[in-house]
XYZ file of C-alpha atoms in Angstrom:
662
model
C -12.111 117.719 -41.593
C -8.486 117.772 -41.205
C -5.794 119.042 -43.223
C -4.286 116.711 -43.609
C -7.386 114.743 -44.464
C -7.922 116.809 -46.897
C -5.454 115.990 -49.312
C -6.059 113.044 -48.908
C -10.270 112.723 -50.197
C -9.063 115.035 -53.151
C -6.055 113.710 -53.525
C -8.423 109.989 -54.004
C -11.272 111.907 -55.820
C -9.006 112.693 -58.342
C -6.911 109.844 -59.203
C -10.497 107.975 -59.068
C -11.213 110.343 -62.233
C -8.609 110.280 -64.183
C -8.565 105.987 -64.287
C -12.466 106.615 -64.982
C -11.681 108.800 -67.371
C -7.964 106.841 -69.268
C -9.389 103.757 -69.030
C -13.185 104.417 -70.876
C -11.136 106.652 -72.943
C -8.295 103.905 -74.164
C -11.241 101.686 -74.332
C -12.378 103.123 -77.226
C -9.335 104.767 -78.361
C -6.529 101.718 -78.527
C -3.402 102.894 -79.548
C -2.563 99.514 -80.364
C -4.244 96.098 -80.485
C -3.217 92.626 -79.892
C -1.316 92.202 -82.732
C 0.921 94.695 -82.245
C 1.768 93.369 -78.798
C 2.074 89.915 -79.987
C 4.703 91.018 -82.761
C 6.691 93.295 -79.883
C 6.269 89.568 -76.819
C 8.055 87.463 -79.832
C 10.103 89.936 -81.757
C 11.706 90.363 -77.117
C 11.706 86.287 -77.500
C 13.855 86.670 -80.031
C 16.747 88.449 -78.576
C 16.105 86.925 -75.803
C 17.216 83.843 -77.009
C 19.609 84.959 -79.067
C 21.315 87.093 -76.259
C 21.065 83.424 -74.466
C 22.735 80.708 -75.929
C 25.898 83.886 -76.587
C 25.655 84.198 -72.912
C 26.756 80.439 -72.284
C 28.842 80.310 -75.055
C 31.085 83.513 -73.974
C 30.694 81.770 -70.544
C 32.145 78.146 -72.270
C 34.666 80.485 -73.872
C 35.308 81.920 -70.218
C 35.974 78.574 -68.550
C 38.244 77.277 -70.362
C 40.248 80.258 -71.236
C 40.650 81.135 -74.274
C 41.959 84.249 -74.700
C 44.545 85.904 -72.238
C 44.993 89.689 -73.601
C 44.617 93.063 -71.378
C 42.417 94.220 -73.359
C 38.635 93.346 -72.390
C 37.296 93.862 -75.452
C 39.619 91.826 -77.123
C 38.690 88.298 -74.325
C 35.234 89.436 -74.679
C 34.996 87.922 -78.499
C 37.451 85.512 -78.453
C 36.211 84.245 -75.952
C 32.302 84.321 -77.169
C 34.033 82.964 -80.841
C 35.296 79.770 -78.921
C 32.064 79.166 -76.942
C 30.276 79.142 -80.726
C 32.792 77.083 -81.945
C 32.634 74.643 -79.423
C 29.575 74.229 -78.692
C 28.569 73.901 -82.565
C 30.732 70.915 -82.192
C 28.962 69.029 -79.686
C 25.759 69.666 -81.502
C 26.634 67.972 -84.798
C 27.407 64.801 -81.883
C 24.812 64.498 -80.518
C 22.680 65.463 -83.269
C 23.591 62.467 -84.841
C 24.338 60.551 -81.675
C 21.177 61.187 -80.221
C 18.918 63.738 -81.911
C 17.449 67.672 -81.991
C 14.397 68.847 -80.958
C 13.259 71.195 -79.628
C 12.957 69.910 -76.377
C 16.690 69.068 -76.541
C 17.395 71.888 -77.193
C 15.538 74.571 -74.170
C 16.646 71.426 -72.138
C 20.883 72.174 -73.449
C 20.393 75.530 -72.810
C 19.152 74.999 -68.936
C 21.097 73.032 -68.220
C 24.816 75.003 -70.408
C 23.323 78.507 -68.146
C 23.235 76.447 -64.787
C 26.343 74.658 -65.528
C 28.319 78.252 -66.789
C 26.790 80.752 -64.522
C 30.528 81.663 -62.802
C 31.494 81.637 -65.985
C 29.290 84.005 -67.746
C 29.418 86.594 -64.285
C 32.487 86.648 -65.597
C 32.558 87.357 -69.503
C 29.522 89.911 -68.837
C 31.846 91.360 -65.937
C 34.419 93.084 -68.795
C 31.613 94.119 -70.680
C 32.117 97.207 -68.847
C 34.676 99.099 -70.246
C 32.077 99.113 -73.384
C 31.591 102.288 -71.401
C 35.196 104.160 -71.161
C 34.926 103.471 -75.188
C 32.955 106.294 -75.969
C 34.666 108.672 -73.800
C 37.552 107.936 -75.272
C 37.418 107.981 -77.940
C 38.377 111.958 -80.850
C 35.526 113.357 -82.421
C 36.139 111.114 -85.575
C 35.643 108.734 -83.552
C 32.252 109.241 -81.719
C 31.362 110.135 -85.298
C 32.598 107.156 -86.815
C 30.901 105.450 -83.582
C 27.418 106.842 -84.121
C 27.213 105.242 -88.489
C 27.786 102.371 -87.216
C 25.814 102.441 -84.802
C 22.721 103.585 -87.325
C 24.573 99.784 -89.466
C 23.767 98.044 -86.733
C 20.218 99.124 -86.025
C 19.437 99.099 -89.242
C 20.480 95.742 -90.335
C 19.313 94.373 -86.597
C 15.957 94.763 -87.553
C 16.406 93.362 -90.515
C 17.308 90.129 -88.875
C 14.714 90.602 -86.733
C 12.181 90.294 -89.599
C 11.764 86.803 -92.066
C 13.756 85.677 -93.809
C 14.579 86.366 -97.404
C 18.144 85.939 -98.493
C 19.010 83.846 -101.919
C 21.007 81.770 -100.461
C 19.660 81.147 -96.528
C 16.965 80.124 -98.303
C 19.004 77.558 -100.480
C 20.814 76.310 -97.649
C 22.156 78.548 -94.142
C 19.008 78.040 -93.014
C 17.253 75.245 -94.968
C 20.021 72.680 -93.907
C 19.006 73.642 -90.390
C 15.850 73.337 -90.731
C 15.477 69.808 -92.295
C 17.427 68.567 -89.500
C 14.388 69.730 -87.038
C 12.507 68.037 -88.845
C 14.052 64.840 -89.205
C 14.897 64.519 -85.371
C 18.563 64.718 -85.774
C 21.867 65.553 -88.411
C 21.496 63.141 -91.114
C 22.969 63.519 -94.764
C 20.167 65.335 -97.456
C 21.283 63.434 -100.926
C 19.060 66.730 -101.598
C 21.275 69.514 -100.637
C 25.456 69.513 -101.856
C 25.750 72.046 -100.498
C 25.356 69.549 -96.981
C 28.715 68.475 -97.824
C 30.198 72.015 -96.916
C 31.977 72.434 -93.408
C 27.971 73.050 -91.150
C 30.139 75.014 -88.194
C 27.439 77.650 -87.839
C 24.539 75.408 -89.885
C 24.631 73.298 -86.901
C 24.789 76.738 -84.612
C 21.328 77.888 -86.595
C 19.878 75.007 -85.350
C 20.042 74.820 -82.123
C 18.521 78.644 -82.918
C 15.926 77.834 -85.037
C 15.390 74.830 -82.434
C 14.360 77.770 -79.815
C 12.939 80.694 -81.388
C 12.207 79.574 -84.863
C 14.849 81.005 -88.313
C 15.128 84.533 -86.657
C 16.542 83.822 -83.763
C 18.612 82.127 -86.104
C 19.477 85.630 -88.130
C 19.729 87.971 -84.791
C 22.867 85.684 -83.866
C 24.364 85.858 -86.510
C 24.043 89.273 -86.721
C 25.487 89.411 -82.523
C 28.555 87.208 -84.769
C 29.056 90.230 -86.769
C 28.961 92.953 -83.694
C 31.321 90.210 -81.550
C 32.758 90.285 -84.391
C 34.633 94.171 -85.598
C 34.024 94.515 -80.949
C 37.301 92.384 -81.257
C 38.564 93.948 -83.868
C 38.253 96.674 -82.617
C 39.239 96.406 -79.226
C 43.039 94.551 -81.342
C 43.735 97.270 -82.825
C 43.575 99.787 -80.541
C 45.086 98.071 -78.001
C 48.033 96.938 -81.189
C 48.579 100.512 -82.960
C 45.965 102.939 -81.463
C 42.735 104.250 -79.920
C 41.600 106.219 -83.733
C 43.634 103.273 -85.709
C 40.605 100.741 -84.055
C 37.440 102.711 -85.464
C 39.045 103.262 -88.677
C 39.498 99.724 -89.035
C 36.306 98.903 -87.847
C 34.986 101.451 -90.426
C 36.897 99.655 -93.350
C 35.079 97.149 -92.893
C 31.338 97.810 -93.033
C 32.083 101.115 -95.420
C 31.816 97.891 -97.444
C 28.492 97.830 -99.017
C 28.309 93.621 -98.975
C 28.932 93.664 -95.358
C 26.583 95.722 -93.780
C 24.192 93.674 -96.694
C 25.048 91.192 -94.807
C 24.805 90.860 -90.914
C 21.464 90.166 -91.402
C 21.225 87.457 -93.681
C 21.464 84.803 -92.198
C 25.133 83.683 -93.479
C 27.982 82.585 -92.781
C 30.368 84.981 -93.444
C 30.191 87.203 -90.490
C 31.136 84.293 -88.537
C 34.658 83.964 -90.328
C 35.499 87.016 -89.973
C 34.904 87.123 -86.146
C 37.316 83.703 -86.106
C 39.616 85.151 -87.984
C 39.688 87.868 -85.728
C 40.151 86.087 -82.763
C 42.852 84.358 -84.623
C 44.306 87.099 -85.426
C 44.622 88.358 -82.277
C 45.877 84.887 -81.032
C 48.736 84.818 -82.708
C 49.833 88.419 -82.503
C 49.722 87.472 -78.041
C 51.686 83.886 -79.303
C 53.864 86.279 -80.970
C 54.494 89.050 -78.272
C 54.672 86.105 -75.931
C 56.211 82.813 -77.203
C 53.459 80.795 -75.071
C 52.474 78.272 -76.741
C 49.182 78.242 -75.069
C 48.555 80.806 -77.792
C 50.118 79.025 -79.956
C 47.134 76.934 -79.186
C 44.107 78.459 -79.873
C 45.377 81.069 -83.206
C 44.738 76.871 -84.059
C 41.353 76.048 -82.807
C 39.812 79.521 -84.606
C 41.320 79.110 -87.113
C 40.028 75.651 -87.843
C 36.627 77.118 -86.729
C 36.881 78.681 -89.852
C 37.554 76.408 -91.862
C 34.991 74.149 -91.123
C 32.549 77.348 -91.011
C 33.558 77.175 -94.926
C 36.404 75.444 -97.272
C 37.717 78.150 -98.496
C 38.861 80.282 -95.087
C 41.154 78.049 -94.885
C 42.837 80.401 -95.944
C 43.470 81.535 -92.812
C 45.062 78.219 -91.458
C 47.482 78.768 -94.680
C 48.607 82.090 -93.662
C 49.166 81.042 -90.738
C 51.394 78.571 -91.004
C 53.366 80.782 -93.704
C 53.954 83.224 -90.329
C 54.007 80.284 -87.774
C 57.236 79.165 -89.989
C 58.777 82.336 -90.686
C 58.883 83.717 -86.987
C 60.961 80.387 -86.371
C 62.966 80.898 -89.033
C 63.926 84.789 -88.237
C 64.242 83.841 -84.535
C 66.972 81.071 -85.154
C 64.985 78.730 -83.076
C 66.274 75.276 -84.764
C 63.645 72.239 -85.930
C 62.505 71.023 -83.230
C 61.571 74.210 -82.296
C 59.848 74.386 -85.438
C 58.218 70.805 -85.486
C 56.689 72.373 -81.703
C 55.423 75.724 -82.357
C 54.050 74.035 -85.820
C 52.701 70.722 -83.875
C 50.741 73.313 -81.367
C 49.619 75.435 -83.566
C 48.190 72.837 -86.328
C 46.602 69.815 -84.764
C 44.091 72.023 -82.174
C 42.882 73.075 -86.363
C 43.220 69.909 -87.779
C 40.911 68.391 -85.432
C 38.007 70.926 -84.162
C 38.070 71.251 -88.454
C 37.902 67.556 -88.253
C 34.562 66.216 -87.699
C 33.496 68.362 -90.749
C 35.702 65.348 -92.862
C 35.051 62.790 -91.088
C 30.773 63.496 -91.110
C 31.050 63.695 -95.441
C 32.990 60.468 -95.447
C 30.763 58.575 -93.871
C 27.654 60.180 -94.935
C 29.341 59.760 -99.242
C 33.106 58.294 -98.296
C 34.239 61.716 -99.822
C 35.976 63.679 -96.732
C 35.602 66.910 -98.906
C 32.645 66.705 -100.290
C 30.840 67.871 -102.448
C 34.840 68.478 -104.598
C 37.208 66.881 -107.045
C 35.671 63.601 -107.093
C 31.769 61.571 -107.626
C 30.604 60.819 -104.269
C 26.833 60.888 -102.845
C 24.243 62.866 -105.623
C 27.314 65.031 -106.781
C 28.532 62.506 -109.653
C 31.490 63.512 -112.605
C 28.083 64.769 -114.982
C 27.575 66.586 -111.842
C 30.662 68.123 -111.161
C 31.883 69.336 -114.782
C 28.812 71.261 -114.799
C 29.068 73.412 -111.181
C 32.570 74.003 -113.161
C 33.351 77.940 -114.829
C 36.101 79.304 -116.469
C 37.726 81.590 -114.349
C 36.020 85.071 -114.195
C 38.082 87.753 -116.230
C 42.039 86.872 -117.097
C 45.844 87.105 -115.137
C 45.187 91.220 -115.541
C 42.090 90.557 -113.025
C 44.275 88.462 -110.514
C 47.375 90.320 -110.441
C 45.334 93.682 -109.690
C 42.780 91.762 -107.414
C 42.938 94.141 -105.091
C 41.752 96.905 -107.318
C 39.472 94.919 -109.114
C 38.221 93.526 -106.400
C 37.352 96.877 -105.397
C 36.150 98.821 -108.464
C 34.911 95.472 -110.073
C 32.743 94.081 -107.223
C 29.337 94.655 -107.212
C 27.077 93.077 -104.646
C 24.874 90.161 -105.881
C 27.119 90.798 -109.518
C 28.698 88.220 -111.261
C 32.376 88.320 -110.706
C 33.243 89.293 -107.222
C 29.109 89.573 -106.646
C 29.494 91.599 -103.277
C 30.583 94.992 -102.720
C 33.467 95.391 -100.244
C 35.078 99.610 -98.662
C 37.797 101.125 -100.691
C 39.069 102.119 -97.511
C 40.705 99.237 -97.709
C 42.594 99.183 -101.547
C 42.839 103.397 -100.092
C 44.536 102.753 -96.396
C 46.417 99.481 -96.601
C 48.867 100.703 -98.695
C 50.863 103.481 -96.003
C 50.478 101.334 -93.101
C 54.224 101.090 -93.351
C 55.727 104.240 -93.237
C 57.744 105.641 -90.302
C 57.953 101.443 -89.205
C 60.761 102.005 -87.943
C 59.332 104.470 -84.817
C 56.494 102.365 -83.551
C 56.606 100.489 -81.080
C 57.024 96.583 -79.873
C 53.882 95.415 -80.492
C 52.800 97.915 -83.173
C 55.558 96.235 -84.872
C 53.797 93.042 -84.213
C 50.804 93.600 -85.271
C 52.070 95.333 -88.657
C 54.166 92.460 -89.863
C 51.405 89.954 -88.516
C 48.848 92.406 -90.859
C 51.081 92.401 -93.181
C 51.306 88.569 -94.201
C 48.018 86.757 -93.343
C 47.095 90.296 -95.699
C 48.824 89.222 -98.623
C 49.144 85.520 -97.802
C 45.139 85.716 -98.254
C 44.760 87.371 -101.259
C 47.780 85.175 -102.691
C 45.596 82.228 -102.159
C 42.618 83.913 -103.572
C 44.615 85.665 -107.292
C 45.681 81.863 -107.792
C 41.500 80.692 -106.472
C 40.456 83.314 -109.084
C 42.121 81.473 -111.634
C 40.360 77.284 -111.085
C 37.604 78.853 -110.705
C 34.801 81.239 -112.290
C 32.614 80.814 -108.716
C 36.449 81.476 -106.763
C 36.528 85.182 -107.137
C 33.867 85.925 -104.758
C 35.281 88.807 -102.901
C 33.182 87.268 -99.019
C 34.465 83.188 -99.451
C 38.058 85.727 -98.191
C 36.066 87.155 -95.148
C 38.222 85.523 -93.541
C 41.188 87.703 -93.833
C 40.020 90.419 -94.273
C 40.444 91.477 -90.615
C 44.044 91.595 -91.099
C 43.725 93.838 -93.569
C 41.090 95.928 -91.199
C 43.915 96.321 -89.342
C 46.398 97.734 -92.620
C 43.817 100.016 -93.099
C 43.316 100.951 -89.218
C 47.366 101.608 -89.324
C 47.153 103.512 -92.397
C 45.767 105.839 -90.949
C 47.545 106.734 -88.224
C 50.254 106.686 -89.651
C 49.296 109.454 -92.830
C 47.420 111.278 -89.655
C 51.224 111.653 -88.124
C 52.729 113.540 -91.594
C 52.959 117.209 -90.989
C 52.147 119.682 -93.135
C 52.580 124.009 -92.833
C 48.962 124.704 -93.107
C 47.558 121.417 -93.868
C 45.430 118.618 -91.318
C 45.466 115.759 -93.151
C 44.419 114.073 -90.463
C 40.816 116.236 -90.994
C 41.248 115.814 -94.896
C 41.767 111.705 -94.564
C 39.101 111.685 -90.913
C 36.287 113.804 -93.201
C 36.754 110.955 -96.061
C 36.887 108.245 -94.802
C 33.484 109.593 -92.535
C 32.013 110.741 -95.999
C 32.174 106.386 -97.181
C 30.566 105.239 -94.564
C 27.925 108.272 -94.524
C 27.730 107.517 -98.047
C 26.705 102.733 -97.330
C 24.753 104.043 -94.291
C 22.723 106.441 -96.978
C 23.004 103.649 -99.059
C 21.746 100.794 -96.718
C 19.333 103.046 -95.285
C 16.848 103.169 -98.447
C 17.398 99.166 -98.967
C 16.408 99.286 -95.682
C 13.064 101.126 -96.021
C 12.571 99.542 -100.222
C 12.567 96.583 -96.859
C 10.198 97.926 -94.716
C 10.860 95.162 -92.071
C 9.228 97.540 -89.286
C 5.641 96.763 -90.895
C 6.698 93.082 -89.834
C 8.005 94.320 -86.233
C 5.261 96.085 -85.214
C 2.404 93.990 -85.612
C 0.770 95.638 -88.604
C 1.453 93.904 -91.470
C 1.903 90.044 -91.570
C 4.436 87.455 -92.110
C 3.165 86.380 -95.148
C 2.292 89.760 -96.184
C 5.586 91.265 -95.508
C 7.641 88.191 -97.421
C 4.736 88.437 -100.367
C 6.095 91.831 -100.575
C 10.000 90.957 -100.690
C 9.993 87.834 -102.535
C 6.672 87.828 -104.747
C 5.684 85.479 -107.232
C 8.083 82.981 -105.477
C 6.825 82.820 -102.028
C 3.475 82.933 -103.739
C 4.282 80.117 -105.572
C 5.643 78.603 -102.403
C 2.550 79.122 -100.157
C 0.421 77.211 -103.049
C 2.965 74.034 -102.788
C 2.195 73.997 -98.671
C -1.440 73.677 -99.106
C -0.860 70.636 -101.404
C -2.183 67.517 -100.078
C 0.137 66.092 -97.149
C 1.329 63.360 -99.773
C 2.789 65.562 -101.957
C 5.814 65.514 -103.708
C 6.856 69.114 -105.628
C 10.585 68.936 -108.118
C 11.527 73.053 -108.261
C 12.949 72.832 -111.777
C 15.467 76.359 -111.846
C 14.199 77.014 -108.535
C 17.154 76.474 -105.806
C 15.386 77.913 -102.641
C 13.443 75.055 -100.834
C 13.385 77.030 -97.322
C 10.169 77.833 -97.393
C 8.403 74.680 -100.022
C 9.698 72.327 -97.342
C 9.104 69.040 -96.525
C 7.468 68.930 -99.493
C 9.869 70.035 -102.446
C 13.245 69.163 -104.001
C 15.288 72.420 -105.068
C 16.865 72.032 -108.261
C 19.796 73.155 -106.634
C 22.883 74.411 -109.191
C 20.174 74.759 -111.772
C 20.918 71.576 -112.942
C 17.819 68.369 -112.774
C 17.048 69.277 -116.972
C 20.963 68.808 -117.807
C 21.255 66.006 -115.729
C 18.273 64.083 -116.588
C 18.258 64.356 -120.050
C 22.367 63.182 -119.523
C 20.675 60.305 -117.453
C 16.964 59.096 -119.127
C 18.002 60.383 -122.863
C 14.264 60.880 -123.401
C 11.706 63.548 -122.846
C 8.787 60.219 -122.220
C 11.691 58.748 -119.869
C 12.595 61.502 -118.410
C 8.949 62.342 -117.010
C 8.068 58.311 -116.664
C 11.052 59.132 -113.767
C 9.791 62.170 -112.138
C 5.989 60.286 -112.422
C 8.089 57.135 -110.245
C 9.076 60.142 -107.164
C 6.678 63.112 -107.302
C 3.487 63.878 -108.300
C 3.390 68.367 -108.779
C 6.355 70.369 -110.898
C 6.695 73.729 -109.943
C 9.240 75.546 -113.106
C 11.002 78.891 -112.569
C 10.026 80.616 -116.168
C 12.464 83.464 -115.600
C 15.441 81.541 -113.582
C 14.818 79.301 -117.085
C 14.652 81.686 -118.980
C 18.151 83.602 -117.671
C 20.210 80.449 -118.196
C 18.260 80.002 -122.054
C 20.310 82.975 -122.727
C 23.503 83.069 -120.388
C 24.638 78.508 -120.565
C 25.957 76.953 -123.588
C 25.791 73.884 -122.088
C 21.982 73.780 -123.477
C 21.266 73.401 -126.612
C 18.284 74.886 -128.274
C 16.819 71.241 -128.766
C 17.546 71.063 -124.894
C 15.022 73.486 -125.000
C 12.009 72.316 -126.907
C 12.091 69.511 -124.685
C 11.333 70.817 -122.369
C 8.763 72.938 -124.079
C 6.891 69.285 -124.888
C 7.172 67.387 -122.782
C 5.266 70.715 -119.729
C 3.199 71.277 -122.861
C 1.293 67.183 -122.360
C 1.045 68.341 -118.432
C -1.698 70.128 -116.793
C -0.799 73.343 -115.504
C -3.087 73.759 -111.825
C -1.646 77.211 -111.488
C -0.200 80.460 -112.713
C 1.883 82.709 -110.721
C 2.677 86.343 -112.854
C 4.224 84.383 -115.849
C 7.052 84.223 -113.643
C 6.596 79.910 -111.892
C 4.673 77.548 -112.902
C 2.661 74.174 -110.804
C 1.837 71.374 -113.183
C 0.025 68.345 -112.479
C 2.223 64.690 -112.671
C -0.236 62.790 -112.248
C -1.911 61.448 -115.383
């Protein structure tokens, strides 16, 4: 036997032996189960679906030529934002006229991918610029990049897990779920939140038709990441690389911004459209081009189409357009022309949501201002909250929102970054020595940030709801630009024997690190990895994080198909649709008492429309302790009514399920 043949024999024998040993060993010592493989495959599928939708949005934005900035990072962000907004309006029309279902969702995705394949390729080609970002960053930039990366990874894990955040279960995901159940976009009288603008909810409907709720929350996470990318690109282009990292950190070191990334809410979309609008207006300021002004209007209209209060950006930009024209000495014809080029696109992309409401309930700004739909005069009064705090709270808003705002707490209801307040006052140091681009960026950001704050101050005195920080996140990119510029200005100050840049950089990195630790603790407490790798079922994950609420929802889903359950003091109906009707603003008992006066008449009405009652006792007790609109006799009447109903199940004293039929 030749030496060559001998080697082949040894190799073949060794390979067979190793394969047999490994095969028999791992046949009995399985390192993972079918559940692990299935769940990991599911996660991959969700990621691919979300990326496919973003690719199509980017390709459409590229085709529309949204964003003419030389910096590819800004272009990537702006074009995807433009595409996403246009797709949402398209789906609103299609879902209303034709309908919406999973099959149609896939057909539209495939058709758009084929039609926009060239734009998608060109959009993807801009991503090569990201490779150079790391190598062109200094030590502080790289440290902040690692901290930002940690936050993004942790929040991505949370976005892949089943949704658990409050407002997503009330309406952000419940509305899309209802559209898919009914097979069309339609009026939902049981949810007054249906009247809110729905740029994001319509996108979520498409995503949920393709890949379920996690596809929607992952796409919300991607929107946040693209918003940060666009902000970084804009600040890098207009100020400096280091300022770009600090601007991003000035948002993400606010705990609420991180928590909202995987939540399935809409706030990061307002930030995204805010960044795109700011960049478009900045481009117009430097070039005086009408095309850039049109896109600024489109993005501000999309922001308002995401959340009514994001219309603060539209107002702020309109004032800026007027001020720039006056400062440059343009005549009235040029002023009116610029205003038309800005406002008409803004109104055009916002108007579908007004038309939707007008067709359904006559009131274009439903559910506000005057009775319409399910919001009668009584409910409008109930929904109105007295202003939070006093005028000092409003006048000192940047300070009070930063110091007194906590995630989920009454009042500001959000924890924003201290870096915004700490750094932005120094943005205009050395203003005369800055370049034309830097001065333009500072003037625009300062004007938009200031007008946004004034709107926030005034609105906060109109209603207790309107003081919430997240309602105005659309103007926070402008304030973040000022924070980045403030760092750059302070870093350029030279003092003998003192490295101010290093001291401030350390404080910024520390702020980011503390937020990262806080969010890491939250992620460990939520434990999404268990469900993501398949060692924990979705039901176990939801029970762990939602407690008795989820057990009550399971009980409702187990009821016969004809069941109709009225929720009392529980606004979250996502996990019990289509069998339940939520108590969306916790006013059902108050409203029925006012309408029917006597408990026996209320019970008669309930029996005519529902088969069961789910009473959230802990929610009612919370309202009872703080809400003066209910009297002692109101609560006694409720207790007497429930005492005469047969109790079917009790969930830890938190929820009770009652049968209504005698």
